Short mmCIF file of C-alpha atoms in Angstrom, two decimals:
data_model
loop_
_atom_site.label_atom_id
_atom_site.label_comp_id
_atom_site.label_asym_id
_atom_site.label_seq_id
_atom_site.Cartn_x
_atom_site.Cartn_y
_atom_site.Cartn_z
CA UNK A 1 -76.66 -40.62 73.73
CA UNK A 2 -80.13 -39.80 72.60
CA UNK A 3 -79.37 -39.44 68.93
CA UNK A 4 -77.07 -40.67 66.18
CA UNK A 5 -73.55 -39.40 66.77
CA UNK A 6 -70.98 -38.92 64.04
CA UNK A 7 -67.33 -38.02 64.31
CA UNK A 8 -65.45 -36.04 63.33
CA UNK A 9 -67.79 -33.18 62.41
CA UNK A 10 -65.31 -31.89 59.88
CA UNK A 11 -62.33 -33.53 58.25
CA UNK A 12 -59.84 -31.97 55.88
CA UNK A 13 -57.45 -34.41 54.27
CA UNK A 14 -54.89 -34.40 51.52
CA UNK A 15 -55.58 -36.18 48.28
CA UNK A 16 -54.35 -39.76 48.45
CA UNK A 17 -54.70 -40.14 52.21
CA UNK A 18 -57.07 -42.60 53.89
CA UNK A 19 -59.87 -41.40 56.17
CA UNK A 20 -62.16 -43.08 58.68
CA UNK A 21 -65.58 -41.73 59.57
CA UNK A 22 -67.39 -42.99 62.64
CA UNK A 23 -71.09 -43.45 63.37
CA UNK A 24 -72.60 -44.29 66.73
CA UNK A 25 -76.28 -45.18 66.15
CA UNK A 26 -79.14 -44.86 68.58
CA UNK A 27 -78.91 -47.61 71.16
CA UNK A 28 -80.92 -50.67 70.18
CA UNK A 29 -81.36 -49.67 66.54
CA UNK A 30 -80.66 -52.65 64.33
CA UNK A 31 -80.53 -50.89 60.96
CA UNK A 32 -77.75 -48.50 59.99
CA UNK A 33 -77.36 -46.54 56.76
CA UNK A 34 -74.60 -44.43 55.23
CA UNK A 35 -75.47 -41.76 52.68
CA UNK A 36 -73.38 -39.13 50.91
CA UNK A 37 -74.69 -35.63 50.30
CA UNK A 38 -73.01 -33.59 47.62
CA UNK A 39 -74.00 -30.04 46.75
CA UNK A 40 -77.08 -30.12 44.54
CA UNK A 41 -77.05 -33.90 44.29
CA UNK A 42 -79.39 -34.94 47.07
CA UNK A 43 -78.60 -38.01 49.14
CA UNK A 44 -76.71 -40.87 47.57
CA UNK A 45 -77.06 -44.26 49.27
CA UNK A 46 -73.78 -45.95 50.12
CA UNK A 47 -74.30 -48.98 52.38
CA UNK A 48 -76.92 -50.57 54.65
CA UNK A 49 -76.47 -52.82 57.68
CA UNK A 50 -79.31 -54.81 59.26
CA UNK A 51 -78.55 -56.78 62.38
CA UNK A 52 -76.16 -59.64 61.70
CA UNK A 53 -77.06 -59.94 58.04
CA UNK A 54 -74.55 -59.31 55.28
CA UNK A 55 -74.53 -55.57 54.46
CA UNK A 56 -76.01 -54.20 51.27
CA UNK A 57 -72.99 -52.56 49.63
CA UNK A 58 -74.68 -51.81 46.34
CA UNK A 59 -74.25 -48.04 46.67
CA UNK A 60 -70.51 -47.91 47.30
CA UNK A 61 -69.06 -45.91 44.38
CA UNK A 62 -65.72 -47.69 44.14
CA UNK A 63 -63.53 -50.26 45.87
CA UNK A 64 -61.82 -47.41 47.71
CA UNK A 65 -64.91 -47.27 49.93
CA UNK A 66 -65.61 -49.81 52.65
CA UNK A 67 -67.56 -49.96 55.87
CA UNK A 68 -67.92 -52.21 58.84
CA UNK A 69 -70.18 -52.42 61.81
CA UNK A 70 -68.79 -53.96 64.97
CA UNK A 71 -70.98 -55.72 67.49
CA UNK A 72 -74.11 -54.52 65.75
CA UNK A 73 -73.49 -50.99 66.96
CA UNK A 74 -70.74 -48.56 65.92
CA UNK A 75 -69.94 -48.30 62.24
CA UNK A 76 -66.85 -47.00 60.47
CA UNK A 77 -66.80 -45.84 56.86
CA UNK A 78 -63.31 -45.93 55.37
CA UNK A 79 -62.25 -44.15 52.21
CA UNK A 80 -58.84 -45.12 50.89
CA UNK A 81 -56.67 -42.95 48.65
CA UNK A 82 -59.11 -40.05 48.83
CA UNK A 83 -59.86 -38.03 45.71
CA UNK A 84 -61.24 -34.51 45.40
CA UNK A 85 -64.57 -35.87 44.18
CA UNK A 86 -64.96 -37.61 47.54
CA UNK A 87 -65.53 -34.21 49.13
CA UNK A 88 -69.08 -34.24 50.51
CA UNK A 89 -71.08 -34.56 53.70
CA UNK A 90 -71.32 -38.16 54.86
CA UNK A 91 -74.51 -38.89 56.76
CA UNK A 92 -75.26 -41.85 58.96
CA UNK A 93 -78.76 -42.91 59.99
CA UNK A 94 -80.26 -45.67 62.10
CA UNK A 95 -83.71 -47.13 62.60
CA UNK A 96 -85.32 -49.53 65.00
CA UNK A 97 -86.76 -52.93 64.17
CA UNK A 98 -90.32 -52.55 62.98
CA UNK A 99 -89.94 -48.83 62.43
CA UNK A 100 -89.93 -47.33 58.96
CA UNK A 101 -88.32 -43.94 59.53
CA UNK A 102 -84.62 -43.37 59.97
CA UNK A 103 -82.90 -40.95 62.32
CA UNK A 104 -79.88 -39.08 61.03
CA UNK A 105 -76.69 -37.84 62.60
CA UNK A 106 -75.31 -34.37 61.92
CA UNK A 107 -72.91 -35.68 59.34
CA UNK A 108 -69.18 -35.47 58.69
CA UNK A 109 -68.09 -32.83 56.21
CA UNK A 110 -65.12 -34.24 54.30
CA UNK A 111 -62.93 -31.92 52.29
CA UNK A 112 -60.15 -33.39 50.16
CA UNK A 113 -57.50 -30.85 49.18
CA UNK B 1 -86.62 -49.75 41.02
CA UNK B 2 -87.78 -46.81 43.09
CA UNK B 3 -87.31 -43.11 42.51
CA UNK B 4 -88.39 -39.72 43.76
CA UNK B 5 -88.69 -36.44 41.93
CA UNK B 6 -88.77 -33.04 43.56
CA UNK B 7 -89.41 -30.80 40.56
CA UNK B 8 -88.57 -27.51 42.27
CA UNK B 9 -85.05 -26.69 43.41
CA UNK B 10 -86.40 -23.71 45.34
CA UNK B 11 -89.76 -22.53 46.64
CA UNK B 12 -90.31 -18.97 47.80
CA UNK B 13 -93.26 -17.98 49.94
CA UNK B 14 -94.20 -15.03 52.12
CA UNK B 15 -94.58 -15.54 55.84
CA UNK B 16 -98.18 -16.31 56.74
CA UNK B 17 -99.01 -17.71 53.31
CA UNK B 18 -99.65 -21.40 52.66
CA UNK B 19 -96.73 -23.42 51.31
CA UNK B 20 -96.48 -26.51 49.15
CA UNK B 21 -93.35 -28.51 48.37
CA UNK B 22 -93.92 -31.04 45.61
CA UNK B 23 -92.88 -34.67 45.45
CA UNK B 24 -93.71 -37.45 43.00
CA UNK B 25 -92.52 -41.03 43.25
CA UNK B 26 -92.19 -44.26 41.36
CA UNK B 27 -92.15 -47.72 42.94
CA UNK B 28 -93.12 -51.23 41.95
CA UNK B 29 -95.64 -51.90 44.68
CA UNK B 30 -97.09 -50.00 47.61
CA UNK B 31 -94.99 -47.06 48.75
CA UNK B 32 -93.79 -45.93 52.10
CA UNK B 33 -93.28 -42.15 51.80
CA UNK B 34 -91.34 -39.76 54.02
CA UNK B 35 -90.52 -36.11 54.40
CA UNK B 36 -87.36 -34.88 56.13
CA UNK B 37 -86.11 -31.37 56.81
CA UNK B 38 -82.48 -30.26 56.98
CA UNK B 39 -81.45 -27.03 58.64
CA UNK B 40 -78.01 -25.53 57.81
CA UNK B 41 -75.09 -27.66 59.00
CA UNK B 42 -77.43 -30.23 60.50
CA UNK B 43 -78.48 -33.75 59.66
CA UNK B 44 -81.90 -34.65 58.33
CA UNK B 45 -84.81 -34.51 60.75
CA UNK B 46 -87.87 -36.71 60.27
CA UNK B 47 -91.12 -34.75 59.67
CA UNK B 48 -93.80 -37.25 58.72
CA UNK B 49 -94.54 -40.47 56.89
CA UNK B 50 -97.26 -42.28 54.97
CA UNK B 51 -97.46 -46.02 55.44
CA UNK B 52 -101.14 -46.87 55.03
CA UNK B 53 -104.55 -45.52 56.00
CA UNK B 54 -105.64 -41.91 55.73
CA UNK B 55 -104.21 -40.12 52.73
CA UNK B 56 -103.66 -36.93 54.75
CA UNK B 57 -100.78 -37.31 57.16
CA UNK B 58 -99.98 -34.80 59.86
CA UNK B 59 -96.49 -34.34 61.20
CA UNK B 60 -94.21 -32.12 63.21
CA UNK B 61 -94.28 -28.30 63.29
CA UNK B 62 -97.71 -28.05 61.65
CA UNK B 63 -96.69 -29.77 58.44
CA UNK B 64 -98.92 -32.22 56.61
CA UNK B 65 -98.74 -34.19 53.40
CA UNK B 66 -101.30 -35.75 51.14
CA UNK B 67 -100.77 -39.13 49.52
CA UNK B 68 -102.33 -39.29 46.06
CA UNK B 69 -102.02 -42.75 44.56
CA UNK B 70 -103.44 -41.88 41.14
CA UNK B 71 -101.00 -39.01 40.71
CA UNK B 72 -98.17 -40.81 42.53
CA UNK B 73 -97.59 -37.69 44.59
CA UNK B 74 -96.89 -36.86 48.21
CA UNK B 75 -96.79 -33.06 48.44
CA UNK B 76 -95.79 -31.38 51.69
CA UNK B 77 -98.02 -28.56 52.89
CA UNK B 78 -98.41 -26.06 55.68
CA UNK B 79 -101.31 -23.61 56.03
CA UNK B 80 -99.22 -20.68 57.27
CA UNK B 81 -95.47 -20.47 56.68
CA UNK B 82 -92.98 -19.17 59.22
CA UNK B 83 -89.57 -17.65 58.50
CA UNK B 84 -88.14 -20.42 60.69
CA UNK B 85 -89.48 -23.01 58.21
CA UNK B 86 -86.76 -21.93 55.77
CA UNK B 87 -84.66 -25.05 55.20
CA UNK B 88 -83.95 -27.87 52.77
CA UNK B 89 -86.73 -30.45 52.42
CA UNK B 90 -86.28 -34.01 51.22
CA UNK B 91 -88.89 -36.48 50.09
CA UNK B 92 -88.05 -40.20 50.27
CA UNK B 93 -89.68 -43.47 49.21
CA UNK B 94 -89.25 -47.15 49.70
CA UNK B 95 -91.46 -50.01 48.70
CA UNK B 96 -93.55 -51.91 51.20
CA UNK B 97 -92.21 -55.41 51.68
CA UNK B 98 -89.17 -54.70 49.58
CA UNK B 99 -85.84 -53.02 50.10
CA UNK B 100 -85.44 -51.28 53.44
CA UNK B 101 -83.30 -48.63 51.78
CA UNK B 102 -85.14 -45.37 51.15
CA UNK B 103 -84.42 -43.40 48.01
CA UNK B 104 -84.26 -39.65 48.47
CA UNK B 105 -85.09 -36.80 46.14
CA UNK B 106 -82.59 -34.04 45.37
CA UNK B 107 -84.18 -31.72 47.90
CA UNK B 108 -86.12 -28.45 47.68
CA UNK B 109 -84.89 -25.29 49.32
CA UNK B 110 -87.78 -23.49 51.00
CA UNK B 111 -87.31 -19.78 51.58
CA UNK B 112 -89.91 -17.97 53.63
CA UNK B 113 -89.71 -14.19 53.32
CA UNK B 114 -90.72 -11.94 56.24
#
């Protein structure tokens, strides 16, 4: 596709369940970011992948959060034992080598009930 | 460390009037600065960036921003606002030669009244 694709668009889950969020970056983009957007809180950095380098996980809020990127392309963000405070919009972005701006997907709205 | 401040949660302007959305930043080194716009239920859309060169940067949809090093600011401007410009605007910064991870401000809601 032409842009960053995220699925699902919306996810409602029960507290304590695990969820997986998927991001399909723009083809050829080597950098991939995950951010979390909570109401009134702006964008919170979660994790950054660059090529085959070890990811920068410094923004992950707890060990319940993890992410992987397979084959330098698709990424999956996993949240284990979801809590109500995990409710937010999860945004994925990618950028090309040598480019400074990132391109965002439409996000996954996660609601934990 | 790098940070961005957007001092206004909301900016109201009448259609046809000029608009300004404020952004100040803090980095240890030379900044790369960005503006993004988010329409309801959409992801962020890139508007413009400052990397180096001219302090006045022009971007999409008639928007521009002025880099002011002494005031550490990068305010977004448009000479004549449209109702369709109503959206959430985010300023972001990262340091040249440093982390590739941009830090975003909390966002400013722009409301353009007919």
